[in-house]
Coordinates of C-alpha atoms in Angstrom, one line a residue:
M1 CA 71.7 64.4 -29.4
M2 CA 69.7 62.8 -26.6
H3 CA 66.0 63.2 -26.2
F4 CA 64.2 62.4 -22.9
M5 CA 60.6 62.3 -24.1
D6 CA 58.8 62.3 -27.4
T7 CA 57.3 65.8 -26.9
A8 CA 59.9 68.2 -25.5
S9 CA 58.8 71.0 -23.1
P10 CA 59.9 74.6 -23.8
A11 CA 62.6 74.2 -21.2
Q12 CA 63.9 71.0 -22.8
S13 CA 63.8 72.5 -26.2
R14 CA 65.9 75.4 -25.0
L15 CA 68.3 72.9 -23.4
T16 CA 68.7 71.1 -26.7
D17 CA 69.6 74.5 -28.2
V18 CA 72.2 75.1 -25.5
A19 CA 73.7 71.7 -26.0
D20 CA 73.8 72.1 -29.8
E21 CA 75.4 75.6 -29.6
T22 CA 78.2 74.4 -27.3
N23 CA 78.6 70.9 -28.9
T24 CA 78.3 69.5 -25.4
P25 CA 76.3 66.6 -24.0
L26 CA 73.1 67.7 -22.3
P27 CA 74.0 67.2 -18.6
V28 CA 77.2 69.2 -19.1
A29 CA 75.3 72.0 -20.9
I30 CA 73.2 72.4 -17.8
F31 CA 75.6 71.6 -15.0
G32 CA 78.7 72.9 -16.7
A33 CA 79.9 76.4 -17.0
S34 CA 79.0 77.0 -20.7
G35 CA 76.6 79.7 -21.6
N36 CA 74.5 82.1 -19.6
Q37 CA 71.2 81.5 -17.9
T38 CA 68.7 82.3 -20.7
I39 CA 65.7 80.4 -19.3
S40 CA 63.6 81.1 -16.3
P41 CA 64.4 79.7 -12.8
E42 CA 61.5 77.3 -13.1
E43 CA 62.5 76.1 -16.5
L44 CA 66.0 75.7 -15.2
G45 CA 64.7 73.6 -12.4
R46 CA 62.9 71.2 -14.8
A47 CA 66.1 71.2 -16.9
H48 CA 68.1 70.1 -13.9
L49 CA 65.7 67.3 -13.3
A50 CA 65.9 66.1 -16.9
A51 CA 69.7 66.4 -17.0
F52 CA 70.3 64.8 -13.7
N53 CA 68.1 61.8 -14.7
A54 CA 70.1 61.5 -17.9
L55 CA 73.4 61.7 -15.9
E56 CA 72.3 59.0 -13.5
K57 CA 71.1 56.8 -16.4
Q58 CA 74.5 57.0 -18.0
L59 CA 76.7 56.7 -14.9
G60 CA 74.5 54.4 -12.7
H61 CA 72.2 55.9 -10.2
R62 CA 73.4 53.8 -7.2
W63 CA 75.7 56.5 -5.8
R64 CA 76.8 57.1 -2.3
C65 CA 78.2 60.3 -0.9
T66 CA 81.5 60.0 0.9
E67 CA 83.8 62.4 2.6
S68 CA 87.4 62.6 1.4
N69 CA 90.3 64.9 1.8
T70 CA 91.1 66.1 -1.7
K71 CA 93.5 68.8 -2.8
Q72 CA 91.4 70.9 -5.1
P73 CA 92.9 73.9 -7.0
D74 CA 91.3 77.2 -6.4
A75 CA 91.9 80.7 -7.6
A76 CA 92.4 82.1 -4.1
T77 CA 93.8 79.1 -2.2
D78 CA 95.5 75.8 -3.0
N79 CA 95.1 74.2 0.4
A80 CA 93.8 70.7 1.0
T81 CA 90.1 70.8 1.8
T82 CA 87.4 68.4 2.8
S83 CA 85.1 67.9 -0.1
C84 CA 82.0 65.9 -0.8
T85 CA 82.6 63.2 -3.5
I86 CA 80.1 61.0 -5.2
T87 CA 81.0 57.4 -6.0
P88 CA 79.0 54.5 -7.2
S89 CA 78.1 51.8 -4.7
G90 CA 80.4 48.8 -4.9
T91 CA 84.2 48.5 -5.3
A92 CA 86.1 51.5 -6.4
T93 CA 88.5 51.2 -9.2
A94 CA 91.3 53.6 -10.2
P95 CA 90.8 55.8 -13.3
T96 CA 92.5 55.0 -16.5
A97 CA 93.6 56.9 -19.5
S98 CA 90.6 55.7 -21.4
N99 CA 88.2 57.6 -19.3
A100 CA 90.1 60.9 -19.1
A101 CA 87.6 62.4 -21.5
A102 CA 84.9 61.8 -18.9
L103 CA 86.2 64.7 -16.8
S104 CA 85.9 68.3 -17.7
S105 CA 87.7 71.0 -15.7
T106 CA 86.2 74.5 -15.6
A107 CA 88.1 77.7 -15.5
T108 CA 87.8 77.8 -11.7
G109 CA 89.5 74.4 -11.3
S110 CA 86.3 72.6 -10.3
V111 CA 85.6 69.2 -11.9
V112 CA 82.4 68.4 -13.8
I113 CA 81.1 65.0 -14.8
Q114 CA 80.9 64.7 -18.5
P115 CA 79.2 61.6 -19.9
T116 CA 81.1 59.7 -22.6
S117 CA 79.8 57.3 -25.3
T118 CA 80.3 54.3 -23.1
A119 CA 78.8 53.8 -19.7
T120 CA 81.8 51.6 -18.6
S121 CA 84.4 54.4 -18.8
S122 CA 82.1 56.9 -17.1
T123 CA 81.4 54.5 -14.2
T124 CA 85.2 53.8 -13.9
A125 CA 85.8 57.6 -13.7
L126 CA 83.2 58.0 -11.0
S127 CA 84.6 55.0 -9.1
A128 CA 87.7 57.1 -8.4
G129 CA 85.7 59.7 -6.7
I130 CA 85.1 63.1 -8.2
P131 CA 85.4 66.2 -6.0
L132 CA 82.2 68.2 -6.2
R133 CA 82.9 70.8 -3.5
K134 CA 83.0 73.6 -6.1
A135 CA 80.2 73.5 -8.6
A136 CA 80.8 74.7 -12.2
Y137 CA 78.5 77.6 -11.3
P138 CA 77.0 78.6 -7.9
V139 CA 73.4 77.6 -7.4
V140 CA 70.7 78.9 -5.0
L141 CA 67.9 76.4 -4.8
V142 CA 64.3 77.6 -4.2
L143 CA 62.1 74.6 -3.3
H144 CA 58.3 74.4 -3.4
A145 CA 55.7 71.7 -3.6
S146 CA 52.9 71.7 -6.1
V147 CA 50.1 71.5 -3.5
G148 CA 47.9 74.3 -4.6
S149 CA 49.4 77.4 -6.2
G150 CA 50.5 79.5 -3.2
H151 CA 53.8 77.7 -2.4
R152 CA 54.9 77.9 -6.1
S153 CA 53.9 81.6 -6.3
A154 CA 56.1 82.4 -3.2
A155 CA 59.0 80.4 -4.6
V156 CA 58.8 82.3 -8.0
A157 CA 58.6 85.6 -6.2
I158 CA 61.7 84.8 -4.1
A159 CA 63.6 83.7 -7.3
Q160 CA 62.6 87.0 -9.0
A161 CA 64.0 88.9 -6.0
L162 CA 67.2 86.9 -5.9
E163 CA 67.8 87.5 -9.6
E164 CA 67.2 91.2 -9.1
I165 CA 69.6 91.4 -6.2
R166 CA 72.2 89.5 -8.1
Q167 CA 71.8 91.7 -11.1
M168 CA 71.9 94.9 -9.1
Q169 CA 75.1 93.8 -7.3
T170 CA 76.7 92.8 -10.5
D171 CA 75.9 96.2 -12.1
N172 CA 77.2 98.1 -9.0
T173 CA 80.4 96.1 -8.9
A174 CA 81.0 96.6 -12.7
E175 CA 80.5 100.3 -12.4
S176 CA 82.9 100.6 -9.5
E177 CA 86.4 101.8 -10.5
T178 CA 88.1 100.8 -7.2
D179 CA 89.3 97.4 -6.0
A180 CA 88.1 98.1 -2.5
V181 CA 84.4 97.7 -3.3
Q182 CA 82.7 95.0 -1.4
S183 CA 82.1 91.9 -3.4
P184 CA 78.4 91.1 -4.2
S185 CA 76.6 88.8 -1.8
L186 CA 75.6 86.6 -4.7
P187 CA 78.3 85.8 -7.3
S188 CA 77.6 87.3 -10.8
N189 CA 77.5 83.8 -12.3
C190 CA 75.1 82.4 -9.7
R191 CA 72.0 80.6 -11.1
I192 CA 68.7 80.6 -9.3
V193 CA 66.9 77.3 -9.7
V194 CA 63.2 76.7 -8.7
I195 CA 62.3 73.1 -8.0
D196 CA 59.1 71.3 -7.3
I197 CA 60.3 68.8 -4.6
L198 CA 57.4 66.4 -5.4
A199 CA 58.9 65.8 -8.9
W200 CA 62.1 64.5 -7.4
G201 CA 60.7 61.6 -5.4
A202 CA 61.0 57.9 -6.2
H203 CA 57.2 58.1 -6.7
V204 CA 56.2 61.4 -8.4
F205 CA 53.3 62.7 -6.3
D206 CA 50.4 64.7 -7.7
G207 CA 50.3 67.4 -5.1
N208 CA 47.3 69.1 -6.5
K209 CA 45.3 65.9 -6.5
Y210 CA 46.4 65.4 -2.9
A211 CA 45.3 69.0 -2.0
T212 CA 41.9 68.6 -3.4
G213 CA 41.2 65.8 -1.0
F214 CA 40.8 68.4 1.7
T215 CA 38.2 70.6 0.0
G216 CA 35.1 68.6 0.7
S217 CA 33.6 66.6 3.6
T218 CA 37.1 65.7 4.8
R219 CA 38.1 69.3 5.7
P220 CA 37.0 69.0 9.4
I221 CA 39.4 66.0 9.7
Y222 CA 42.2 68.1 8.2
D223 CA 41.4 70.8 10.7
L224 CA 41.8 68.3 13.6
I225 CA 45.1 67.1 12.1
W226 CA 46.3 70.7 11.8
R227 CA 45.3 71.7 15.3
Y228 CA 46.7 68.7 17.2
T229 CA 49.7 67.8 14.9
F230 CA 50.7 70.8 12.9
T231 CA 50.3 73.3 15.7
G232 CA 50.6 71.0 18.7
R233 CA 53.5 70.7 21.1
A234 CA 55.1 67.5 19.8
L235 CA 57.3 69.0 17.2
W236 CA 59.5 67.8 14.3
G237 CA 63.2 68.6 14.7
Q238 CA 64.8 67.0 11.7
G239 CA 65.5 63.6 10.2
T240 CA 66.7 61.6 7.2
F241 CA 64.3 58.6 6.8
L242 CA 62.4 60.2 3.8
N243 CA 65.7 61.0 2.1
Y244 CA 66.6 57.4 2.2
L245 CA 63.2 56.0 1.5
L246 CA 61.8 58.3 -1.3
W247 CA 64.1 61.3 -2.0
S248 CA 67.5 59.6 -2.4
K249 CA 67.8 61.1 -5.9
F250 CA 67.3 64.6 -4.5
T251 CA 69.9 63.9 -1.8
R252 CA 72.4 62.9 -4.5
Y253 CA 71.5 66.0 -6.5
L254 CA 72.2 68.2 -3.4
A255 CA 75.7 66.6 -3.1
Y256 CA 76.3 67.1 -6.8
I257 CA 75.5 70.8 -7.0
N258 CA 76.4 71.8 -3.4
P259 CA 74.1 74.9 -3.4
L260 CA 75.1 78.2 -1.9
A261 CA 71.7 78.3 0.0
V262 CA 68.3 76.5 -0.1
V263 CA 65.1 78.4 0.4
A264 CA 61.9 76.3 1.0
T265 CA 58.3 77.5 0.9
H266 CA 56.9 74.1 1.9
I267 CA 57.6 71.7 4.7
M268 CA 58.5 68.9 2.4
G269 CA 61.2 70.8 0.6
A270 CA 62.6 72.1 3.9
N271 CA 62.7 68.6 5.4
M272 CA 64.3 67.0 2.3
A273 CA 67.0 69.8 2.2
A274 CA 67.7 69.4 6.0
G275 CA 68.0 65.6 5.7
G276 CA 70.1 65.8 2.6
R277 CA 72.4 68.2 4.3
I278 CA 72.9 65.8 7.2
I279 CA 73.6 62.8 4.9
N280 CA 76.0 64.7 2.6
R281 CA 77.7 66.5 5.6
Q282 CA 77.1 69.8 3.8
S283 CA 76.8 73.2 5.5
F284 CA 74.7 75.4 3.1
P285 CA 72.1 77.6 4.9
L286 CA 68.4 76.6 5.0
I287 CA 65.8 79.4 4.9
C288 CA 62.2 78.4 5.7
V289 CA 59.4 80.6 4.4
P290 CA 55.9 79.6 5.6
T291 CA 53.2 80.9 3.2
D292 CA 50.4 81.1 5.7
Y293 CA 49.9 83.2 8.9
E294 CA 50.8 80.3 11.2
T295 CA 53.9 78.0 11.4
E296 CA 53.2 74.3 11.2
G297 CA 54.8 71.9 13.7
L298 CA 56.4 69.8 10.9
W299 CA 58.9 72.4 9.8
P300 CA 62.5 71.3 10.6
H301 CA 62.7 73.8 13.4
R302 CA 66.2 72.9 14.7
A303 CA 67.7 72.5 11.3
A304 CA 66.6 75.9 9.8
D305 CA 69.1 78.7 9.8
C306 CA 66.4 81.3 9.4
F307 CA 62.6 81.4 9.5
C308 CA 61.1 84.3 7.4
V309 CA 57.6 84.9 8.9
G310 CA 54.7 87.2 8.1
T311 CA 53.6 88.5 11.5
E312 CA 54.9 88.9 15.1
S313 CA 52.4 86.2 16.2
M314 CA 54.2 83.7 14.0
A315 CA 57.5 84.7 15.5
E316 CA 56.0 84.2 19.0
T317 CA 54.9 80.6 17.9
L318 CA 58.5 79.9 16.9
R319 CA 59.9 81.2 20.2
A320 CA 57.7 78.7 22.0
R321 CA 59.1 76.0 19.7
K322 CA 62.6 76.9 20.9
V323 CA 63.8 78.6 17.8
D324 CA 66.4 81.2 18.7
E325 CA 65.5 84.9 18.2
A326 CA 68.5 85.3 15.9
R327 CA 67.0 82.8 13.5
I328 CA 63.6 84.6 13.1
A329 CA 63.2 87.4 10.5
L330 CA 59.9 89.3 10.2
T331 CA 59.9 89.8 6.4
G332 CA 56.3 89.2 5.4
I333 CA 55.1 86.5 3.0
P334 CA 56.7 86.9 -0.4
T335 CA 54.7 88.1 -3.4
R336 CA 55.7 88.8 -6.9
L337 CA 57.6 92.0 -7.5
D338 CA 54.5 93.4 -9.4
F339 CA 52.9 93.9 -6.0
C340 CA 55.8 96.2 -4.9
R341 CA 54.7 98.7 -7.6
T342 CA 52.1 101.4 -7.5
Y343 CA 49.4 101.7 -10.2
D344 CA 47.2 104.5 -11.4
T345 CA 43.6 103.4 -10.9
D346 CA 42.1 105.2 -13.9
T347 CA 44.8 104.0 -16.3
A348 CA 44.4 100.4 -15.1
R349 CA 40.7 100.5 -15.5
N350 CA 40.9 102.0 -18.9
R351 CA 43.3 99.4 -20.0
L352 CA 41.1 96.6 -18.7
G353 CA 37.9 98.1 -20.1
L354 CA 36.3 98.7 -16.6
P355 CA 34.3 101.7 -15.5
R356 CA 36.1 104.4 -13.6
D357 CA 33.1 105.9 -11.8
K358 CA 31.9 102.8 -9.9
K359 CA 33.0 100.8 -6.9
L360 CA 34.9 97.9 -8.4
I361 CA 34.4 94.6 -6.5
L362 CA 36.8 91.9 -7.6
A363 CA 35.7 88.2 -7.0
L364 CA 38.6 85.7 -7.2
A365 CA 36.6 82.6 -8.1
G366 CA 39.3 80.5 -9.8
A367 CA 43.0 79.9 -10.5
T368 CA 44.6 76.7 -11.8
L369 CA 42.4 74.1 -10.0
P370 CA 38.6 74.4 -9.7
Q371 CA 38.1 72.2 -6.6
P372 CA 39.2 74.7 -3.9
Y373 CA 36.7 77.2 -5.2
V374 CA 33.6 75.1 -5.3
N375 CA 32.1 76.5 -2.1
L376 CA 33.1 80.1 -3.0
R377 CA 31.5 79.8 -6.5
R378 CA 28.3 78.4 -5.0
I379 CA 28.0 81.4 -2.7
L380 CA 28.9 83.9 -5.5
N381 CA 26.3 82.4 -7.9
A382 CA 23.6 82.9 -5.2
T383 CA 24.7 86.5 -4.6
L384 CA 24.7 87.6 -8.2
P385 CA 21.1 88.8 -8.3
V386 CA 21.8 91.4 -5.6
F387 CA 24.0 93.4 -8.0
A388 CA 20.9 94.4 -9.9
A389 CA 19.9 96.5 -6.8
H390 CA 23.4 98.2 -6.6
P391 CA 24.0 100.0 -9.9
D392 CA 27.0 101.9 -8.4
F393 CA 28.8 98.5 -7.9
H394 CA 30.7 96.8 -10.7
L395 CA 31.6 93.1 -10.2
V396 CA 34.6 91.5 -11.9
M397 CA 34.5 87.7 -11.7
V398 CA 37.9 86.1 -12.3
C399 CA 37.4 82.4 -13.1
G400 CA 41.0 81.3 -13.8
R401 CA 41.6 78.6 -16.3
D402 CA 38.1 77.1 -15.9
S403 CA 36.5 78.4 -19.2
T404 CA 33.4 76.2 -18.6
Y405 CA 32.6 78.0 -15.3
A406 CA 33.3 81.3 -17.0
D407 CA 30.8 80.5 -19.7
G408 CA 28.2 79.5 -17.1
V409 CA 28.6 82.8 -15.2
R410 CA 28.1 84.7 -18.4
S411 CA 24.9 82.8 -19.2
L412 CA 23.6 83.5 -15.7
C413 CA 24.4 87.2 -16.0
R414 CA 22.5 87.4 -19.3
A415 CA 19.5 85.6 -17.7
L416 CA 19.5 88.1 -14.8
H417 CA 20.0 91.0 -17.2
L418 CA 23.1 92.2 -15.3
S419 CA 25.1 94.9 -17.1
N420 CA 27.4 95.6 -14.1
V421 CA 29.3 92.3 -14.1
T422 CA 32.4 91.5 -16.1
V423 CA 33.6 87.9 -16.4
M424 CA 37.3 87.2 -17.0
E425 CA 39.2 84.0 -17.2
Y426 CA 43.0 83.8 -16.5
V427 CA 44.4 87.3 -15.9
E428 CA 48.1 88.1 -16.3
G429 CA 48.2 91.6 -14.7
M430 CA 46.6 90.5 -11.4
A431 CA 48.6 93.0 -9.3
E432 CA 47.2 95.9 -11.4
L433 CA 43.7 94.6 -11.3
M434 CA 43.8 94.1 -7.5
A435 CA 45.2 97.6 -6.9
S436 CA 42.5 99.2 -9.0
S437 CA 39.7 97.4 -7.1
N438 CA 37.8 98.8 -4.1
L439 CA 37.0 95.4 -2.5
I440 CA 38.0 91.8 -3.1
I441 CA 35.9 88.7 -2.4
T442 CA 38.1 85.7 -2.1
K443 CA 38.9 82.5 -0.1
S444 CA 41.4 82.7 2.7
G445 CA 44.6 81.3 1.0
G446 CA 47.8 82.6 2.4
L447 CA 49.3 84.0 -0.8
T448 CA 46.0 85.4 -2.0
V449 CA 45.3 87.4 1.1
T450 CA 48.9 88.6 1.2
E451 CA 48.6 89.9 -2.4
C452 CA 45.4 91.8 -1.3
L453 CA 47.3 93.3 1.6
C454 CA 50.1 94.4 -0.7
A455 CA 47.6 95.9 -3.1
S456 CA 46.1 97.9 -0.2
T457 CA 42.6 96.4 -1.0
P458 CA 40.3 95.2 1.8
M459 CA 38.8 91.7 1.6
I460 CA 35.6 89.7 2.3
L461 CA 36.8 86.2 3.1
V462 CA 34.1 83.6 2.0
G463 CA 33.5 80.1 3.3
R464 CA 34.3 78.1 6.4
A465 CA 38.0 78.1 7.1
Y466 CA 40.0 75.1 8.2
G467 CA 43.6 74.5 9.2
Q468 CA 46.0 77.2 8.0
E469 CA 43.2 79.2 6.3
K470 CA 41.5 79.5 9.7
A471 CA 44.7 81.0 11.0
N472 CA 44.7 83.5 8.1
V473 CA 41.1 84.4 8.8
N474 CA 41.7 85.0 12.5
M475 CA 44.7 87.2 11.8
L476 CA 43.0 89.4 9.2
T477 CA 39.7 89.8 11.0
S478 CA 41.2 90.4 14.4
N479 CA 43.3 93.3 12.9
G480 CA 40.3 94.7 11.1
A481 CA 41.7 94.2 7.6
A482 CA 39.0 91.8 6.4
M483 CA 35.5 90.6 7.0
H484 CA 34.5 86.9 7.1
V485 CA 31.2 85.4 5.8
T486 CA 30.2 81.7 5.5
T487 CA 26.8 82.0 3.5
S488 CA 25.4 83.9 0.6
R489 CA 23.0 85.7 3.0
E490 CA 25.8 87.0 5.1
L491 CA 27.7 88.1 2.0
I492 CA 24.6 90.0 0.7
D493 CA 24.2 91.7 4.1
V494 CA 27.9 92.8 4.1
L495 CA 27.5 94.2 0.5
N496 CA 24.4 96.1 1.5
S497 CA 26.2 97.5 4.6
I498 CA 29.2 98.6 2.5
D499 CA 26.9 100.4 0.0
A500 CA 25.2 102.2 2.8
H501 CA 28.4 102.9 4.8
P502 CA 31.3 103.2 2.3
E503 CA 33.5 104.5 5.2
R504 CA 33.9 100.8 6.2
I505 CA 36.1 100.2 3.2
A506 CA 38.3 103.2 4.2
G507 CA 38.7 101.7 7.7
M508 CA 39.7 98.3 6.4
V509 CA 42.2 99.9 4.0
M510 CA 43.9 101.8 6.9
N511 CA 44.1 98.5 9.0
A512 CA 45.4 96.5 6.0
N513 CA 48.2 99.1 5.4
L514 CA 49.4 98.4 8.9
L515 CA 49.9 94.7 8.0
R516 CA 51.3 95.0 4.4
L517 CA 54.9 94.2 3.7
P518 CA 55.2 94.5 0.0
N519 CA 59.0 94.1 -0.1
A520 CA 58.9 90.6 1.6
A521 CA 60.4 88.8 -1.4
L522 CA 63.3 91.2 -1.5
D523 CA 63.8 91.0 2.2
V524 CA 63.9 87.2 2.0
A525 CA 66.3 87.3 -0.9
R526 CA 68.6 89.7 1.0
K527 CA 68.6 87.4 4.0
T528 CA 69.4 84.5 1.8
A529 CA 72.3 86.3 0.2
A530 CA 73.7 87.3 3.5
L531 CA 73.5 83.7 4.9
A532 CA 75.0 82.3 1.8
K533 CA 78.0 84.5 2.2
A534 CA 78.5 83.9 5.9
P535 CA 80.5 80.9 7.2
A536 CA 78.5 78.4 9.1
K537 CA 80.2 79.2 12.3
N538 CA 79.2 82.9 12.0
R539 CA 75.7 82.0 11.0
L540 CA 75.0 79.9 14.1
G541 CA 77.4 81.6 16.6
H542 CA 79.3 78.3 17.0
T543 CA 80.7 75.5 14.9
P544 CA 77.7 73.5 13.7
R545 CA 77.3 70.0 15.1
R546 CA 75.2 68.0 12.7
P547 CA 73.7 64.6 13.7
G548 CA 75.0 61.6 11.8
P549 CA 73.5 60.4 8.6
L550 CA 71.5 57.7 10.4
A551 CA 69.6 60.2 12.6
L552 CA 66.3 59.0 11.0
F553 CA 63.9 60.8 13.4
S554 CA 64.1 63.8 15.7
F555 CA 61.1 65.0 17.7
Y556 CA 61.1 67.3 20.7
W557 CA 58.5 68.8 23.0
G558 CA 57.8 72.6 22.7
D559 CA 55.8 75.1 24.7
K560 CA 52.3 76.3 23.9
P561 CA 52.4 79.8 22.2
A562 CA 50.9 82.5 24.3
H563 CA 48.4 83.6 21.6
I564 CA 46.7 80.2 21.5
R565 CA 46.7 79.4 25.2

């Protein structure tokens, strides 16, 4: 059995189990048709990375994607089709009987690469060209980038919704006794794979370290870049230069699995999928899902089959960027399915050990990384003494995975003799906690404010906002769903005002409910399933004309959206 690192992750441990159970080499256990998906979409994404690395190590990673006419057997048709094949760079040689064991045919007639004990025979087998048009099992890729936690949260939410739709459709089809029932939009054997695009580069980027570079004195510079590049009129169309330069492995991976559809919650994943599709001459749909309340200028606008946006103003921005109306869907920003449910406030507070007879104020002062919360924590620490004058308030401080900060807040509360403050670290049932709160104090991240909207809880947004967070603040405050403060003095004034005029909370709740779209993840999943099922000609209204694989750059000049003129 092959091991890829000294200490195996849970996903890799499960992969080893799968391979042992099926007596199959690891890459085949993951990419082959054996077994059911028993690990989460994120674990499966890490498993695909490990297995593909092993596959390339055994077969030689210098592959190139070619287009060939191959007669490939199929259950429904036996016609000659154009398929994408992967061959090693260099001279191709014909397969021999000695490498026949290197190929494994599945029940559907598709061919899967199966590594053998010798690299030579495997390379010879690949040199002949292996048709990969039909994967051993269909895959829907959900791409994110580990830059903060919002993009990942949205990707996981979409994966959850895709799994739910696939399962519901499978159950409905199984229960039907007629043959006339419509086939499910996602095949029953479809696998949902969540991938961090930064992990697939030639250089593995630390996205979180990169993101923290814009949390201090450099934030005004980032704001300028955002304003004049990300939301300017010189827009990115599509291109392939990064696929060739840094993400060639991901491009080969796309050719290998030929996904049913790709959903991207970050511009990097969207651009790598668009470039890989051009190079491989594939036709899978690309669904772009911005996770803030403005669309950046670096999305692959002309390559996207659909933009799933959170507000009408985002759609108006895309129209000015010459994105067709048919390719814009107002779905909302995806949140986990927990936020689609309703919760009983008294039950939730009893379970969490919180008082039922007080106004519960939830302060989100931490998640995975501490750096983005430095300014918020400073303002909250300066505000803590005011809660001694408001016995009808109860503050819940969520500090995330930063136990050091949590211990510091507890010590400060003891010094101030505050009995109406509860300090928590990482919380699993965040949807239930948000729904049982009367008010949330937080920074203006796209996913966080969307979760607050779905929980029907008004917000106080703290700190100066830059870039996309400024767009979030403007959207929420202009619609009366949140208040914005930048100093501890302003926060104290707002809390005093809410205590004196509690009807202000009711007004913000009413306005927030006009913006909330709690079923966004399911709507994105339904759109993805529909596009995956539709032929490319039907999706676009015409036969797609893709640029050639050497179309390295594509910029174009857009209009200025009406709401920012």
